[in-house]
Backbone as a ProteinNet text record, in pm:
[ID]
protein_1_A
[PRIMARY]
LGFFPVALAGMALGPIGGGAVGALADFFGMLLFSRGDVYFVPFTLCEFLYGVGFGLMLGKLKLSGWRLAVCAAVQFVLLNLCLNSVFLYWYYQLVLGKHKGIFVILGSRLLAAAINLPVQILGVCAIEKYLKKPIEKLGW
[TERTIARY]
7774.7	7891.4	7972.1	7916.4	7987.5	8001.6	7933.6	7945.6	8077.8	8147.2	8272.6	8377.2	8408.2	8509.1	8465.6	8337.5	8287.6	8297	8258.5	8268.3	8413.7	8500.8	8643	8701	8664.9	8713.5	8661.4	8536	8482	8555.3	8585.9	8659.6	8801.5	8866.2	9007.6	9029.4	8945.4	8970.2	8875.6	8777.9	8684.7	8568.7	8484.1	8361.9	8385.5	8480.3	8502.7	8560.8	8659.7	8718.1	8616.6	8537.1	8433.5	8329.2	8288.1	8191.1	8246.4	8373.2	8436	8444.9	8484.2	8492.4	8354.6	8253	8117.1	8069.1	8090.8	8047.1	8124.3	8255.3	8336.5	8302.4	8278.4	8241.9	8110.1	8013.4	7886.2	7903.4	7978.1	7997.5	8068.8	8181.7	8255.7	8183	8111.2	8030.1	7922.9	7863.7	7763.4	7826.9	7945.8	8013.4	8048.9	8094.8	8141.7	8031	7928.1	7828.1	7685.2	7663.5	7532.1	7427	7466.7	7372.4	7270.5	7312.7	7225.2	7137.5	7151.5	7072.6	7122.1	7040.2	7072.5	7135	7242.5	7306.7	7212.4	7193.2	7099.7	7174	7199.7	7283.2	7235.2	7104.1	7063.9	7116.3	7135.7	7193	7336.5	7410.5	7547.7	7547.3	7452.3	7438.8	7415	7331.1	7302.8	7429.3	7508.5	7633.7	7734.4	7736.9	7822.8	7783.1	7653.3	7604.5	7633.7	7632	7666.9	7809.3	7902.9	8042.6	8061.7	7991.5	7999.5	7948.9	7839.1	7783.2	7878.3	7940.9	8038.4	8155.5	8198.6	8308.7	8273.5	8152	8109.3	8089.1	8028.4	7993.3	8106.5	8199	8299.8	8442.8	8464.2	8600.1	8666.8	8784.9	8871.8	8806.9	8719.9	8655.8	8686.4	8676.4	8688.4	8561.6	8580.9	8466.7	8428.2	8299.1	8247.1	8148.5	8119.9	8023.4	7887.8	7845.8	7716.9	7715.2	7821.3	7828.3	7829	7901.6	7904.9	7767.7	7700.1	7567.8	7468.5	7471.6	7381.2	7412.3	7540.2	7579.8	7530.2	7554.9	7512.4	7360.7	7289.4	7142.9	7086.6	7137.9	7089.4	7117	7239.7	7275.9	7183.6	7163.1	7086.2	6940.9	6880.8	6739.2	6718.4	6796	6774.5	6810.6	6926.9	6973.6	6926.2	6945.8	6913.9	6763.9	6697.9	6554.7	6472.2	6495.5	6410.7	6453	6570.8	6612.8	6631.1	6694.7	6716.3	6584.3	6485.5	6354.1	6285.4	6298.5	6243.6	6313.8	6445.6	6520.3	6479.8	6454.6	6406.2	6269.8	6184.2	6052.5	6068.3	6154.9	6181.7	6238.7	6331.1	6394.4	6290.1	6200.6	6094.7	6005.5	5968.1	5876.3	5941.7	6057.3	6118.3	6202.7	6278.8	6372.6	6308.9	6246.1	6190.7	6047.8	5979.1	5840.9	5743.1	5776.8	5689.5	5629.3	5510.5	5446.5	5459.5	5533.1	5542.7	5518.6	5429.6	5400.8	5517.3	5531.8	5641.4	5630.4	5508.2	5492	5524	5506.6	5547.3	5700.1	5767.3	5913.2	5963	5905.9	5948.9	5921.2	5806.7	5772.6	5868.9	5907.8	6000.5	6140.5	6173.6	6305.8	6313.4	6200.1	6201.2	6257.6	6225.3	6278.3	6430.1	6477.6	6622.2	6687.4	6619.6	6673.8	6688.4	6591.3	6597.5	6717.8	6760.4	6876	7005.8	7006.5	7129.6	7174	7082.2	7120.9	7209.4	7174.6	7266.7	7402.5	7402.9	7529.6	7614.9	7552.3	7627.7	7679.8	7599.1	7642.3	7760.4	7748.7	7858.8	7981.5	7959.6	8070.7	8147.2	8076.4	8142.3	8215.9	8157.3	8226.2	8354.2	8349.2	8468.7	8575.5	8534.4	8629.7	8701.3	8624.8	8683.1	8776.4	8735.6	8814.9	8949.2	8948.2	9069.1	9153.1	9093.8	9168.6	9195	9143.7	9163.2	9311.4	9383.7	9525.4	9610	9594.2	9673.1	9643.4	9518.5	9482.8	9551.6	9552.1	9617.8	9768.3	9830	9973.4	10007.8	9915.7	9937.8	9920	9863.9	9845.1	9719.1	9626.6	9502.6	9414.8
1092.5	1138.7	1240.4	1284	1378	1517.1	1545.1	1677	1694.3	1583.7	1594.4	1681.3	1657.1	1742.6	1888.4	1910.4	2047.3	2118.5	2050.2	2108.7	2136.2	2042.2	2059.3	2175.8	2185.1	2296	2429.5	2432.9	2556.6	2597.7	2499.9	2529.7	2575.2	2508	2534.6	2652.2	2665.9	2763.8	2883.2	2881.6	2992.5	2976	3078.1	3066.1	3043.8	3114.8	3100.5	2962.2	2919.1	2786.8	2676.2	2688.9	2589.4	2584.3	2701.4	2706.8	2646.4	2676.4	2621.6	2469.9	2416.5	2271.2	2208.5	2270.3	2217.7	2214.6	2324.7	2332.5	2233.9	2228.6	2136.5	1990.4	1958.6	1821.9	1782	1873.9	1843.8	1826.5	1915.5	1910.4	1781.6	1751.6	1631.3	1503.8	1509.8	1395.6	1365	1468.9	1449.6	1392.1	1441.4	1387.9	1240.5	1202.7	1066.2	966.5	1011.2	917.5	954.8	1010.4	1063.7	957.2	838	732.1	780.7	871.9	921.2	1038.1	1088.7	1204.1	1330.2	1432	1559.7	1651	1720.3	1816.2	1933.4	1971.3	2077.1	2176.5	2295.2	2395.9	2432.2	2443.2	2478.7	2383.9	2255.9	2164.6	2204.7	2248.7	2295.2	2422.6	2510.8	2632.9	2597.8	2498.2	2456.7	2403.9	2325.9	2274.3	2386.8	2485.2	2601.9	2674.1	2695.7	2763.3	2682.2	2551.5	2464.7	2493.1	2497.1	2526.5	2667	2764.3	2902.5	2911.1	2842.6	2844.5	2787.2	2674.2	2617.7	2713.1	2777.4	2872.9	2993.3	3045.3	3162.7	3129.3	3014.7	2981.9	2915.9	2848.6	2771.5	2811.9	2889.1	2922.4	3018.6	2982.5	3067.3	3118	3038.5	3075.6	2971.1	3012.1	2913.3	2828.6	2700.6	2613.3	2541.4	2517.1	2437.2	2337.1	2233.8	2133.9	2195	2290.8	2356.5	2435.8	2511	2591	2501.1	2391.1	2296.4	2234.5	2196.8	2137	2235.6	2359.2	2461.4	2486.5	2496.4	2518.8	2406.3	2282.3	2168.9	2164.1	2192.2	2188.3	2298.2	2420.5	2532	2503.1	2461.3	2428.6	2320.1	2215.5	2101.6	2139.9	2211.9	2247	2347.2	2455.8	2559.7	2513.5	2450.9	2417.1	2279.6	2179.2	2044.4	2019.3	2048.7	2021.8	2120.6	2249.6	2350.1	2378.5	2436.6	2482.2	2365.6	2259.6	2145.9	2077.3	2080	2023	2105	2236.5	2322	2293.9	2279.4	2247.8	2111.5	2013	1882.5	1896.1	1977.6	2003	2062.4	2162.6	2222.5	2119.7	2037.6	1936.2	1840.9	1791.8	1702.5	1771.9	1898	1970.4	2010.9	2077.6	2139.4	2044.7	1958.8	1872.9	1740	1675.4	1542.7	1546.1	1658.8	1669.8	1586	1555.8	1476.5	1567.6	1532.6	1612.7	1541.4	1604.3	1558.7	1679.6	1669.2	1779.2	1807.5	1933.6	1973.7	1904.3	1881.5	1818	1668.7	1607.1	1467.9	1458.8	1549.8	1552	1581.3	1683.3	1721.8	1610.3	1547.2	1438.8	1322.2	1288	1175.9	1211.3	1338.9	1382.1	1398.3	1407.3	1424.2	1301.3	1182.7	1061	1055.9	1087	1090.2	1195.9	1308	1414.4	1367.6	1291.7	1242.8	1151.3	1083.4	994.7	1071.6	1154.1	1220.1	1335.5	1407.9	1524.4	1486.7	1386	1348	1300	1230.8	1185.6	1305.8	1407	1525.9	1602	1615	1687	1614.5	1484.3	1407.9	1408.7	1403.2	1405.9	1535.7	1648.4	1778.8	1795.6	1747.4	1753.3	1670.2	1552.6	1469.1	1535.9	1599.2	1672	1778.2	1853.3	1961.7	1906.8	1799.8	1745.1	1690.1	1617	1546.7	1623	1718.3	1784.5	1932.4	1988.1	2131.1	2166.2	2091.6	2122.5	2103.7	1993.3	1982.5	2094.6	2138	2248	2376.2	2402.1	2522.5	2517.7	2399.2	2386.7	2418.4	2385.1	2415.3	2563.7	2636.3	2779.8	2815.9	2719.9	2748.7	2823.1
545.3	618.7	538.3	427.8	342.4	400.7	510.2	570.9	645.3	680.2	754.5	684.2	557.2	493	483	462.4	450.4	585.2	692.3	826	862.8	833.9	863.2	783	656.2	573.5	625.8	669.8	726.7	852.1	938.3	1060.9	1030.5	935.4	909.2	815.1	714.2	607.8	611	699.1	707.5	610.6	599.7	519.9	370.1	311.1	167	136.1	213.6	193.1	216	321.3	348	237.9	191.5	82	-45.9	-76.1	-196.5	-189	-73.7	-58.6	-73	-14.6	-27.1	-171.6	-243.1	-382.8	-470.4	-451.6	-532.4	-502.2	-375.7	-339.1	-404.9	-407.9	-471.1	-621.9	-683.9	-827.8	-870.4	-806.4	-844	-801.5	-690.9	-651.2	-753.9	-809.8	-913.6	-1040.1	-1075.5	-1194.2	-1178	-1059	-1037.2	-1005.1	-934	-882.4	-921	-1038.1	-1073.7	-1103.1	-1144.7	-1182.6	-1285.5	-1371.1	-1477.2	-1437.3	-1314.5	-1272.3	-1342.8	-1342.2	-1404.6	-1299.9	-1339	-1247.9	-1225.8	-1099.1	-1062.6	-973.7	-1024	-958.6	-817.4	-789.8	-652.8	-545.9	-577.7	-478.8	-445.5	-546.2	-524.2	-440.6	-465.5	-385.4	-239	-214.7	-76.9	-9.7	-79.9	-23.1	0	-90.1	-70	58.3	77.9	198.4	324.3	311.8	424.6	470.7	375.5	408.6	461.7	403	451.3	594.5	622.4	757.5	860.9	828.8	922.1	940	831.9	842	927	909.6	986.8	1134.3	1161.5	1299.2	1377.1	1307.6	1379.2	1347.8	1244.5	1205.2	1301.5	1348.3	1429.3	1558.2	1616.2	1741.9	1847.6	1973.2	2080.5	2077.4	2054.4	2033.6	2161.7	2172.3	2282.9	2224.9	2301.1	2255.3	2226.5	2309.1	2290	2159.7	2133.7	2010.8	1887	1893.4	1782.7	1757.5	1865.3	1850.8	1790.3	1836	1781.9	1634.7	1601.1	1462.6	1372.7	1411.6	1330.1	1317.6	1426.4	1423.2	1333.6	1347.3	1264.5	1117.4	1087.5	950	894.9	973.5	927	902.2	996.2	982.6	869.7	869.4	767.9	627.5	614.4	480.3	433.9	515.5	471.4	470.6	579.6	586.1	504.2	522.2	457.8	313.7	296	163.8	66.5	109.6	21	-14.9	74.4	42.9	-66.3	-59.5	-165.1	-297.4	-292.4	-414.3	-470.4	-386.3	-433.1	-499.9	-442.5	-501.9	-642	-653	-784.5	-879.9	-831.2	-915	-971.5	-886.1	-933.8	-1035.6	-1008.1	-1096.7	-1228.2	-1219.2	-1336.2	-1420	-1354.7	-1427.4	-1465.4	-1368.6	-1394.3	-1445.9	-1428.8	-1474.9	-1394.9	-1271.4	-1184.3	-1078.8	-1036.8	-932.4	-798.8	-709.2	-570.9	-483.4	-390.3	-300.8	-206.8	-169.9	-81.6	53.4	100.3	231	226.1	109.5	92.9	101.6	32.7	35.4	176	239.3	373.5	474.1	462.5	554.9	547.3	427	412.6	462.2	462.3	506.9	658.6	727.1	872	943.3	894.9	956.6	941	821.9	800	888.3	908.4	993	1137.5	1185	1323.1	1344.2	1241	1251.1	1224.9	1121.8	1077.9	1166.9	1226.2	1306.4	1424.8	1505.4	1614.1	1562.4	1449.2	1391.2	1352.3	1293	1253.6	1374.4	1477.1	1597.5	1662.3	1680.1	1739.4	1649.3	1519.3	1424.8	1427.9	1432.3	1437.2	1569.6	1677.8	1807.5	1804.9	1740.6	1730.2	1644.8	1536.6	1451.8	1534.7	1608.8	1688.1	1793.9	1859.4	1969.7	1922.6	1812.2	1769.1	1666.8	1597.5	1490.7	1514.2	1621.6	1647	1663.2	1745	1767.6	1642.1	1566.5	1442.4	1342.5	1336.2	1245.5	1291	1421	1471.8	1447.1	1458.5	1432.5	1286.9	1195.4	1054.9	1023.4	1115.8	1096.9	1021.3	1009.7	939.8	1033.5
[MASK]
++++++++++++++++++++++++++++++++++++++++++++++++++++++++++++++++++++++++++++++++++++++++++++++++++++++++++++++++++++++++++++++++++++++++++++

C-alpha cells in the first residue's frame, strides 16, 4: 500500500514532487526496514519514476475513473512489472551473486500483479474521490 503517498503526492505536487516523495520514501524505507539488505539505487529510480508518472498523468487535470485506471495500469505494468523485474534480476546477479533467470522473477511477480493492480486502481480512485477537494482548497 506504499503507492498511496506517492500517488497522492503526484496528484497534489505534480511530477517533481511526486518523484521526490517516491525516491525519499524508498530511501528512508530502506534505511528503516532493510533487514540487512543492500541499498540498490535502481529501485529508488523506479520509485522516482512512479511518482513522476502519477504527477504527469494525474496532476492538475480533470480526473475520471477511466483515466485513473489507465494511469495505474500503465504505471504498474511498465514500472513495477517490467522495469522493477529487470532491476531485481540485476540485484540478484550483481549484488547477491545469485543466478535467477529473468523469466523466473517475472513469473513470480505476475501473481502478485494480478492481486495488486486492482487494489492500486481502486485505491487511486478512492484517493481522487475523497481527497481531490481538500487538495484543491489547499491550493496544491
